[in-house]
Coordinates of C-alpha atoms in Angstrom, one line a residue:
Chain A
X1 CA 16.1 -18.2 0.9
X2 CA 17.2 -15.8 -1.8
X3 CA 20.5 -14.0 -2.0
X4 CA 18.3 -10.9 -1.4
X5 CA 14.9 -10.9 0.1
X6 CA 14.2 -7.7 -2.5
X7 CA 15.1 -7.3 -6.1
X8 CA 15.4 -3.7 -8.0
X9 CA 15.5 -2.8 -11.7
X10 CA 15.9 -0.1 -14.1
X11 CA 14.6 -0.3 -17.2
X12 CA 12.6 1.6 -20.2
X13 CA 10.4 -1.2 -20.6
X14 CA 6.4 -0.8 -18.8
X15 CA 6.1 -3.1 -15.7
X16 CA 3.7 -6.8 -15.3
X17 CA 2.8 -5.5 -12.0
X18 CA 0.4 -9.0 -11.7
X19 CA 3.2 -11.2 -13.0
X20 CA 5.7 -9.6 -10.5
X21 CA 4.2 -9.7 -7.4
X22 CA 2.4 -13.6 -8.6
X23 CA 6.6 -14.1 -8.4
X24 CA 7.0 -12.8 -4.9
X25 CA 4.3 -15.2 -3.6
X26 CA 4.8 -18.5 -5.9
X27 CA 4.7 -21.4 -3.8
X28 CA 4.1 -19.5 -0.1
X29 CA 1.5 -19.9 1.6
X30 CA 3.0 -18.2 5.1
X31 CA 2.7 -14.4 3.3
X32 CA -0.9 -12.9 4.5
X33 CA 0.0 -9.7 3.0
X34 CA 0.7 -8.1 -0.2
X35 CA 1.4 -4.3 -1.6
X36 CA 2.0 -3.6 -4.7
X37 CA 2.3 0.7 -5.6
X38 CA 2.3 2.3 -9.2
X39 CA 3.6 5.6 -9.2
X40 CA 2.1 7.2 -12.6
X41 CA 2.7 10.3 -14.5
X42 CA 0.2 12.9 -13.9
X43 CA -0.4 15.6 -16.7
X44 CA -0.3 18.4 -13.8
X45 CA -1.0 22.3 -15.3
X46 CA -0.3 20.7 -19.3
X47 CA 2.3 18.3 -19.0
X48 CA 3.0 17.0 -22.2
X49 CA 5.6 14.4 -21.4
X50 CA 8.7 13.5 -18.5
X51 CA 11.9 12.4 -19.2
X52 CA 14.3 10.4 -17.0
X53 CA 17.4 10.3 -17.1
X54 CA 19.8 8.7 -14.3
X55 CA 23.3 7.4 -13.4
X56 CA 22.8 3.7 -14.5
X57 CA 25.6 1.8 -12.1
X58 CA 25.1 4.1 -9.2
X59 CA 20.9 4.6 -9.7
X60 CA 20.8 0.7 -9.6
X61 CA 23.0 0.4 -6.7
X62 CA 21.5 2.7 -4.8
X63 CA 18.1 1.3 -5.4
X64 CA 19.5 -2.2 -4.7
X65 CA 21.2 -0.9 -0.9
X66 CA 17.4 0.8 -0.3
X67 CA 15.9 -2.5 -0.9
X68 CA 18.4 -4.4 1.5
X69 CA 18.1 -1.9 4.0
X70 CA 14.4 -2.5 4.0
X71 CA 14.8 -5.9 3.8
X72 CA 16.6 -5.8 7.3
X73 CA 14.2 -3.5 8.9
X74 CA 11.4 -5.2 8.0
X75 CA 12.4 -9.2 8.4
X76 CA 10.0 -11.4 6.9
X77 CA 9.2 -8.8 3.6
X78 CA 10.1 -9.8 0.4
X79 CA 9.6 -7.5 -2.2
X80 CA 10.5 -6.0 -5.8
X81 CA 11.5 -2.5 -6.8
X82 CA 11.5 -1.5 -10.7
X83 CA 12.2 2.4 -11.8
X84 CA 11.7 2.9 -15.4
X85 CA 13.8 5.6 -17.1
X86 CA 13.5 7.5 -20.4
X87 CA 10.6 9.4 -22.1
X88 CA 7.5 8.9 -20.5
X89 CA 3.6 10.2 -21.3
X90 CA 1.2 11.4 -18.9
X91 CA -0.7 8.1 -17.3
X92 CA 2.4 5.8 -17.8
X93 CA 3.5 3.6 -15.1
X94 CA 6.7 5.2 -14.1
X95 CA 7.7 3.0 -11.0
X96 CA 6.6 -0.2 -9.2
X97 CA 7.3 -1.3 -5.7
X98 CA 5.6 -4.3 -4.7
X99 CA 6.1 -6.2 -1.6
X100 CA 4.5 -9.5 0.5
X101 CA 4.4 -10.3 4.3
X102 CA 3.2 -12.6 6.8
X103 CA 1.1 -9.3 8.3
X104 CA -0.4 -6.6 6.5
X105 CA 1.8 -3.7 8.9
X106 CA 5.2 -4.6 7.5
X107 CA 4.0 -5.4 3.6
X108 CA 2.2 -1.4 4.1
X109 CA 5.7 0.2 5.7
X110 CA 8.4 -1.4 3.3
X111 CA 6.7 -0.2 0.1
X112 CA 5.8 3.2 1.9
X113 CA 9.5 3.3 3.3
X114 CA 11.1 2.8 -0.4
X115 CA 8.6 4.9 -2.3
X116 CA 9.5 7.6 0.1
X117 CA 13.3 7.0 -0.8
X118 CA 12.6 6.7 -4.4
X119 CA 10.9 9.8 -5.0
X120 CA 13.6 12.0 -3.0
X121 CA 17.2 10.4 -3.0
X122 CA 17.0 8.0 -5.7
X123 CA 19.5 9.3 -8.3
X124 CA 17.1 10.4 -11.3
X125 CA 16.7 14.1 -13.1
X126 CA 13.4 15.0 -14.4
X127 CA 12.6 17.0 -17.1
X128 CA 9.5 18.6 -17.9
X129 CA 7.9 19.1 -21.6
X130 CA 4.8 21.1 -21.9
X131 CA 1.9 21.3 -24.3
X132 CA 3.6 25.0 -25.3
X133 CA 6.3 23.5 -26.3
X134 CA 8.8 24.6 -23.3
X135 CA 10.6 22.3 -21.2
X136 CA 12.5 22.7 -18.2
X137 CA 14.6 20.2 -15.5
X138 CA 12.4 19.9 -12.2
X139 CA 14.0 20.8 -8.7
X140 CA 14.1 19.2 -5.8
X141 CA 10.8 19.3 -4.0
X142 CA 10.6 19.7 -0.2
X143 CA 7.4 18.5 0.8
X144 CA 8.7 14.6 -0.4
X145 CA 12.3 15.3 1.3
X146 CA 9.9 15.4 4.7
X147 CA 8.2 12.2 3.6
X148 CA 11.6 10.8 4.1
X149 CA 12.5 12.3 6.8
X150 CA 10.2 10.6 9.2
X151 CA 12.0 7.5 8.6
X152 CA 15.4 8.6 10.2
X153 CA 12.8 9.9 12.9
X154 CA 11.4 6.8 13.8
X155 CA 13.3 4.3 15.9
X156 CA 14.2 1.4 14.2
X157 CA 11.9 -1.9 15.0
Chain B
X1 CA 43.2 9.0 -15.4
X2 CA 39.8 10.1 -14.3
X3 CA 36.3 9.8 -15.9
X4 CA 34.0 12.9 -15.3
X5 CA 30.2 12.4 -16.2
X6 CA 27.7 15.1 -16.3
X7 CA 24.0 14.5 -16.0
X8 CA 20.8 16.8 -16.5
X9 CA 21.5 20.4 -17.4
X10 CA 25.5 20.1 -16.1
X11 CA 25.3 17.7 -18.9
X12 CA 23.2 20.2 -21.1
X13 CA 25.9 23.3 -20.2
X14 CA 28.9 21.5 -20.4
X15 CA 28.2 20.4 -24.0
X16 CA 28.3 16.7 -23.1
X17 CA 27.9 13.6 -20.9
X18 CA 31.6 12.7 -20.8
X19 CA 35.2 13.5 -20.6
X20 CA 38.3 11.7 -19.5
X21 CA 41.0 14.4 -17.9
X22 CA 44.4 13.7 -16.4
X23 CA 43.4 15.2 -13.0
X24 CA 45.6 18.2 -12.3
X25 CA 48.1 18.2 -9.2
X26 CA 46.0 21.0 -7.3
X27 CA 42.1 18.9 -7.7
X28 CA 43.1 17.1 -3.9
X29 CA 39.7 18.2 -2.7
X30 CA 36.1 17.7 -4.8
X31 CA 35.6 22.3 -4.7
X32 CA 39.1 22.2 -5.9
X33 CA 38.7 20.4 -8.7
X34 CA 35.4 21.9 -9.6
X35 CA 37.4 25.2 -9.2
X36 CA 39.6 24.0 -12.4
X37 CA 37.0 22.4 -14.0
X38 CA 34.8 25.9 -14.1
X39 CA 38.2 27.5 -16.0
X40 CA 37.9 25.0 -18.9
X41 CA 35.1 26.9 -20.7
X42 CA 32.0 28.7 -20.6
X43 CA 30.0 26.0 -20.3
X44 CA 31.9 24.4 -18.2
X45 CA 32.4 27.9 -15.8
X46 CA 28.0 28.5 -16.5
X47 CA 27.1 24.9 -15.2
X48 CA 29.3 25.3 -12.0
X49 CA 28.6 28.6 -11.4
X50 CA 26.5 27.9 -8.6
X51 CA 27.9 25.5 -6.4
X52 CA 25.0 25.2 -3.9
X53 CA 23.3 23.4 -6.8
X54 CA 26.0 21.5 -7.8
X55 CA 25.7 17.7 -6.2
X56 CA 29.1 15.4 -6.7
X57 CA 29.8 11.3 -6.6
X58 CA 33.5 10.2 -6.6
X59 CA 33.8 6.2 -7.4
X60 CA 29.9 6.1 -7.5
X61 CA 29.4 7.6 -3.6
X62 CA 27.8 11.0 -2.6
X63 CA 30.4 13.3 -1.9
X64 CA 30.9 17.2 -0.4
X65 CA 33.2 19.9 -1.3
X66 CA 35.4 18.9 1.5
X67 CA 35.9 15.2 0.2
X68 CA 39.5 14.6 -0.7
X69 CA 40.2 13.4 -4.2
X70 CA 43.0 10.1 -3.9
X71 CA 43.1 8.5 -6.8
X72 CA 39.4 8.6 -8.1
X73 CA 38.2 6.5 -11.6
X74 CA 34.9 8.5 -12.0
X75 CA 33.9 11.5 -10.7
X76 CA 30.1 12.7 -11.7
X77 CA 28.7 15.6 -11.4
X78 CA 25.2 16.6 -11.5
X79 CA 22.3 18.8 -10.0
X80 CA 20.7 17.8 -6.5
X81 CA 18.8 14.4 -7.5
X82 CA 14.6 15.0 -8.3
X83 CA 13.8 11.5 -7.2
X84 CA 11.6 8.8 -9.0
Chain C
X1 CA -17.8 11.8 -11.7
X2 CA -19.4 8.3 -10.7
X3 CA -22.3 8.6 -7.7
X4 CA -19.4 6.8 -5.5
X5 CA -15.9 7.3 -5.2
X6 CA -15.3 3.7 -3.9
X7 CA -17.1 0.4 -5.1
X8 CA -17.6 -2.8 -2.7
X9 CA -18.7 -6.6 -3.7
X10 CA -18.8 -9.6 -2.4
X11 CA -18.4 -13.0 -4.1
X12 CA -17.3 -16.4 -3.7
X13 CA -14.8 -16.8 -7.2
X14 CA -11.2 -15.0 -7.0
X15 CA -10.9 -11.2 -8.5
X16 CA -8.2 -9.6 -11.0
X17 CA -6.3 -7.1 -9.2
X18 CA -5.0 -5.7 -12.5
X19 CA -8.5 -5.2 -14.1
X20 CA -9.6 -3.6 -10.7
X21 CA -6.8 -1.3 -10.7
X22 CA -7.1 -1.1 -14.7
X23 CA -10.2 -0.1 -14.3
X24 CA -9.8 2.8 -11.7
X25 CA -7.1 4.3 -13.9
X26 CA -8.9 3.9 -16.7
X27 CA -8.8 7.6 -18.9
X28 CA -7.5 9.4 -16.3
X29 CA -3.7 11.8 -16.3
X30 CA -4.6 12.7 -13.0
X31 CA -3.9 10.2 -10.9
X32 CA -0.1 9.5 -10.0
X33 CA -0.1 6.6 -7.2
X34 CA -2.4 3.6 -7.3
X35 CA -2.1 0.9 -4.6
X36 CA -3.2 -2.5 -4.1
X37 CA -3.4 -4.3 -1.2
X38 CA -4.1 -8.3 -1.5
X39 CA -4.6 -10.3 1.6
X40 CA -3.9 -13.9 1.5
X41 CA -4.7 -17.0 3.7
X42 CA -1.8 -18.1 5.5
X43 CA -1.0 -21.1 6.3
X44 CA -0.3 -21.0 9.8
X45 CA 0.3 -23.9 12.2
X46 CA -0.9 -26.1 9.6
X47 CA -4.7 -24.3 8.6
X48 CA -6.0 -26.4 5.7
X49 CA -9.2 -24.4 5.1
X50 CA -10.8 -21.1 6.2
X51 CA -14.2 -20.3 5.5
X52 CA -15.6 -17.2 5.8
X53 CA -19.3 -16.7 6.7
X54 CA -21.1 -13.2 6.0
X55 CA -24.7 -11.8 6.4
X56 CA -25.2 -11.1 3.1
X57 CA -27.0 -7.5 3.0
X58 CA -25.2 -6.3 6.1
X59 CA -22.3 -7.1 5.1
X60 CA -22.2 -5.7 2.1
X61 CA -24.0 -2.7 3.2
X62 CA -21.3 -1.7 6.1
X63 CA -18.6 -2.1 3.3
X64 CA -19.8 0.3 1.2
X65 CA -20.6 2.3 4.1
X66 CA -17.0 2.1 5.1
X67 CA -16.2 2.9 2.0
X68 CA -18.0 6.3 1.3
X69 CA -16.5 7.3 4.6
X70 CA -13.1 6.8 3.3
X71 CA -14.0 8.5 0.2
X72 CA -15.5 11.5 2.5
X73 CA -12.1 11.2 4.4
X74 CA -9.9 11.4 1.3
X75 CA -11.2 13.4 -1.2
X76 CA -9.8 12.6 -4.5
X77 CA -9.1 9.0 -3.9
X78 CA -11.4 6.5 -5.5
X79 CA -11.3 2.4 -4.9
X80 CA -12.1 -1.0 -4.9
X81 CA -12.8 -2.9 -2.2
X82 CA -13.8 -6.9 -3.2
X83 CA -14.0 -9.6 -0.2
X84 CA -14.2 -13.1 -1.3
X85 CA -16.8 -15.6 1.2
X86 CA -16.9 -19.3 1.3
X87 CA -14.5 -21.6 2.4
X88 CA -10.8 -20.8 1.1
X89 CA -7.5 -22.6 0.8
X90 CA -4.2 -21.7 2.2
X91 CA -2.5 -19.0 -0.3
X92 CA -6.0 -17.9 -1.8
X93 CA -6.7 -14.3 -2.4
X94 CA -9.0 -13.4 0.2
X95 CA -9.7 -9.4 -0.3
X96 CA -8.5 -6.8 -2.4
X97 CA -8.4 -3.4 -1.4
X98 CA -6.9 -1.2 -4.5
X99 CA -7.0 2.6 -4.3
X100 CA -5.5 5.7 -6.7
X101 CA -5.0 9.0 -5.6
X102 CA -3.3 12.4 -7.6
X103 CA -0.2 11.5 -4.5
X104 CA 0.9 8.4 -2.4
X105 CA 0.1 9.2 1.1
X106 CA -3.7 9.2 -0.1
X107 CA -3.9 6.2 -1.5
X108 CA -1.5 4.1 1.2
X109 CA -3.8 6.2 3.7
X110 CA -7.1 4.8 2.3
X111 CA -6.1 1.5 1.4
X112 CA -5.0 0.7 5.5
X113 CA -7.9 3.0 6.4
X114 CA -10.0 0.2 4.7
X115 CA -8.2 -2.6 5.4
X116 CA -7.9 -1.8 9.0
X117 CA -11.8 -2.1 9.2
X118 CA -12.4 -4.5 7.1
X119 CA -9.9 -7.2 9.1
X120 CA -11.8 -5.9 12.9
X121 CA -15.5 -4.9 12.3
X122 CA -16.5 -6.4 9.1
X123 CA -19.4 -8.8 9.6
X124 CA -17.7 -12.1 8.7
X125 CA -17.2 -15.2 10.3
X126 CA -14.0 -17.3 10.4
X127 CA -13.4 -21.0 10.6
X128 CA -10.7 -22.5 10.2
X129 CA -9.9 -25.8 9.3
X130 CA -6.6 -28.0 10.5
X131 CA -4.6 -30.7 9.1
X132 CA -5.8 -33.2 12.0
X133 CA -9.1 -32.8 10.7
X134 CA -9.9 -30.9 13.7
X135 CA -11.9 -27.1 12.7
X136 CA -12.9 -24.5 15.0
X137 CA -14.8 -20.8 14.9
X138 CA -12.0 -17.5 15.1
X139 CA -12.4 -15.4 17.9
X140 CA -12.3 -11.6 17.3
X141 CA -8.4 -10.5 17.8
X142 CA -7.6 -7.6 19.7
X143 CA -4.1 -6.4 17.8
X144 CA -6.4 -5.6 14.8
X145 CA -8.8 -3.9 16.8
X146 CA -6.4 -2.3 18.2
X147 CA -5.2 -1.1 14.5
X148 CA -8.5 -0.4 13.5
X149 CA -9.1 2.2 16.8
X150 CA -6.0 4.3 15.5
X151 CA -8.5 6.2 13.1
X152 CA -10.7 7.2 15.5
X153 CA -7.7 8.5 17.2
X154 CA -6.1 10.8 14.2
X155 CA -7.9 13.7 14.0
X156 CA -10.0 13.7 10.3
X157 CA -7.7 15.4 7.8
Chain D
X1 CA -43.6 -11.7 12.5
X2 CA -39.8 -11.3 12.8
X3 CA -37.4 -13.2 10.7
X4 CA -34.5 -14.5 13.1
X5 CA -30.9 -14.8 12.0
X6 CA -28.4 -17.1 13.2
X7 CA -24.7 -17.0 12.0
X8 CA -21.4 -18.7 12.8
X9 CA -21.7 -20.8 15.7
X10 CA -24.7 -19.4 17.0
X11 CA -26.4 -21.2 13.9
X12 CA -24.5 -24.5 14.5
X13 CA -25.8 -24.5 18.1
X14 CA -29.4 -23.5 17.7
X15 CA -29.2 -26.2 14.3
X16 CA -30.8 -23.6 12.1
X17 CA -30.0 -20.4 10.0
X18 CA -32.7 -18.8 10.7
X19 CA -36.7 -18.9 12.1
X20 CA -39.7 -16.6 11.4
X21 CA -41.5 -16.0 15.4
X22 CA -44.1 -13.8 16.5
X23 CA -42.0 -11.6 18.6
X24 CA -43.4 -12.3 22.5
X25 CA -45.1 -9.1 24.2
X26 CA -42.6 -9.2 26.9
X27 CA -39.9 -9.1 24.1
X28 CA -39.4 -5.1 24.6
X29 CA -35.5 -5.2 24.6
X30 CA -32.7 -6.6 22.9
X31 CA -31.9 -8.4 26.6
X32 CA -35.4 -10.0 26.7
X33 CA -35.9 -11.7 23.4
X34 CA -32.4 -13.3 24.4
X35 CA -34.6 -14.8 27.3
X36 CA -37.4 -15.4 25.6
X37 CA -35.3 -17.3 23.1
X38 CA -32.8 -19.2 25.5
X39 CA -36.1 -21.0 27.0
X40 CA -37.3 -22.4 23.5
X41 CA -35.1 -25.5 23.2
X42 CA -31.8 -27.0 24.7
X43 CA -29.9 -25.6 21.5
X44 CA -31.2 -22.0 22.1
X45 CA -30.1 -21.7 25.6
X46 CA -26.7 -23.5 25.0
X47 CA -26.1 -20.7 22.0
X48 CA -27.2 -18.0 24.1
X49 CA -25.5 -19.0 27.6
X50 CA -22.8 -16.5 27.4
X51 CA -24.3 -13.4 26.6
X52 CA -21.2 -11.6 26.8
X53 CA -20.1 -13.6 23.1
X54 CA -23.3 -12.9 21.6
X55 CA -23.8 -10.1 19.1
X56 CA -27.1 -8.8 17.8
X57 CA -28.3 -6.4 14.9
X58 CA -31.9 -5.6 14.9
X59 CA -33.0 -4.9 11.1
X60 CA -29.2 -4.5 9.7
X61 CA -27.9 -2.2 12.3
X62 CA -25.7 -3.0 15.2
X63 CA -27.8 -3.3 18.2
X64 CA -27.1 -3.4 22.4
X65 CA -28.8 -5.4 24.9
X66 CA -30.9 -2.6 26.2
X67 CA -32.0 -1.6 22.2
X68 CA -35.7 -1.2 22.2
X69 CA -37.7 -3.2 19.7
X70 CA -40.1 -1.3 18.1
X71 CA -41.8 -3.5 15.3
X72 CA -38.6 -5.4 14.2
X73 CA -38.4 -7.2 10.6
X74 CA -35.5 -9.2 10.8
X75 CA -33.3 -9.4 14.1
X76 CA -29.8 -11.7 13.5
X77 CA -28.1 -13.2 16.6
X78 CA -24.7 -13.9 16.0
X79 CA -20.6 -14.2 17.6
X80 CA -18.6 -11.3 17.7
X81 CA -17.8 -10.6 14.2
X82 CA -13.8 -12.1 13.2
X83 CA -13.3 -9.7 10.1
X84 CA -12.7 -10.7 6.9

């Protein structure tokens, strides 16, 4: 066993989504299952570029204590959470949530569960730059604080 | 002594990511301190202006306006978080 | 556009994940979640050996089928779907469903969507082989068919 | 002539993958050809005893036992299918 059965990074660096989720299964042979999820910048209505920027102890924290929380909902899923942070151009990898399972169900539900988490509560500002030149910070968007949701809505397992 | 960071555009109104303030006998309560904080400048009194945007985390945990201030070593400051 | 939103194979030598996904991203700003689903043959209560039997053209045939109907189902996704026949060690990549959608819940919708079908009605035999030397043919499972039957239930988006 | 398909451990029991017949004039149904073909050797009938565990697909597409057989090229025989 591991001291945790999920690991999660910041960094500016681009992702070896391959090499990190070859890591997660090295030497298993009990894991049936594995889910690996690359969220990517979209150039949406002229994007030009999106910068990140975050609160480094308390962003890593946080995405550490989501990982361990769906570590214990989801026993038996291992798994490995890396945000990127910085200036990043339409198409780029921004984040990587990968995760492996004796059965498909829980390896589908953890990486869905902490994507969900990530893209509402993690602590991370966006800002927007445009091909006119303008830029502007993004709000916070309903429709993923509802992804969310559901998970306080559903009993635990 | 207390440690403030600012991040996004509280960072961008305030004029900078930092400061390190002696926190004043009336701050016992997060809105209180904001309340001071928003006399310090215009920048400072622009960012805060409206407080139903403003999101606050004493000692690296989410607080409200309510939350009581004892003996904090950071206190950040920012707007409500976009996500990943 | 291509003529199909989703590609299927089938072969006996292991695929690249990364290139498949590489591949579906390839040139596009548009697309902001890709996800990859591996499945893996477990161990279990000491299997040495599965090997998977198909009927060739049918079985290709049905997962393209498949296919197509998830691409009718989720417009805007596209996909990979490769299944690997032939017999198959413990730990071996054994199919590889990868998807990319503009947002998440499309591609994690798709991916189980196909996944979900492909582990209950695709043509393909199973034998497995023990550690005692002993080997016998799978039956069909009802817990996956049971997964596979929640599609017909949700009404079509 | 029909080409007949055999797979899993329907082909172990029979001891072939497959077999080219004249399909039989009282071979109408799905149903029938099963009897037909369970009286053609000791293998046959031991492969097709429980009809319940037998699967058939008449020229690629999933078929019943009451599925008419009108002019057939290729009918396979098989288990239910385990999924990849």
């Amino acid at each position: 066993m591991t001291l945790s059965a999920f690991g999660a990074r910041l960094q500016v660096e681009p992702f070896d989504a391959a090499a990190e989720q070859a890591a997660l299964l090295a030497g298993r042979t009990d894991l049936g299952a594995a889910v690996c999820f690359t969220g990517l910048v979209r150039a949406d209505d002229g994007l030009a570029a999106l910068t990140l920027e975050h609160y480094p102890a308390m962003t890593l924290a946080q995405m550490q204590a989501i990982a361990d929380k769906a570590a214990a909902r989801w026993p038996g899923v291992i798994g490995t959470v890396i945000h990127r942070h910085g200036r990043l151009l339409p198409g780029a990898p921004i984040v990587l949530v990968t995760t492996a399972a004796p059965h498909r169900a829980d390896a589908f539900a953890a990486a869905q569960y902490l994507m969900d988490w990530l893209k509402t509560h993690a602590p991370f500002w966006k800002r927007e730059e445009w091909a006119d030149g303008t830029s502007k910070w993004v709000d916070a968007k309903a429709s993923d604080n509802d992804a969310a949701a559901q998970w306080q809505a559903t009993p635990a397992p | 002594m207390v440690q403030l960071l600012y991040f996004a555009w509280v960072r961008e109104m305030i004029g900078t990511d930092s400061e390190t303030i002696a926190l004043p006998a009336e701050a016992t309560t997060v809105a209180a301190l904001l309340d001071w904080l928003a006399a310090r400048s215009p920048g400072h009194a622009a960012a805060l202006a409206d407080r139903s945007r403003i999101r606050v985390a004493v000692d690296q945990n989410f607080a409200t306006l309510a939350t009581q201030l004892a003996a904090p070593r950071e206190i950040a400051i920012f707007p409500p978080v976009t996500g990943g």
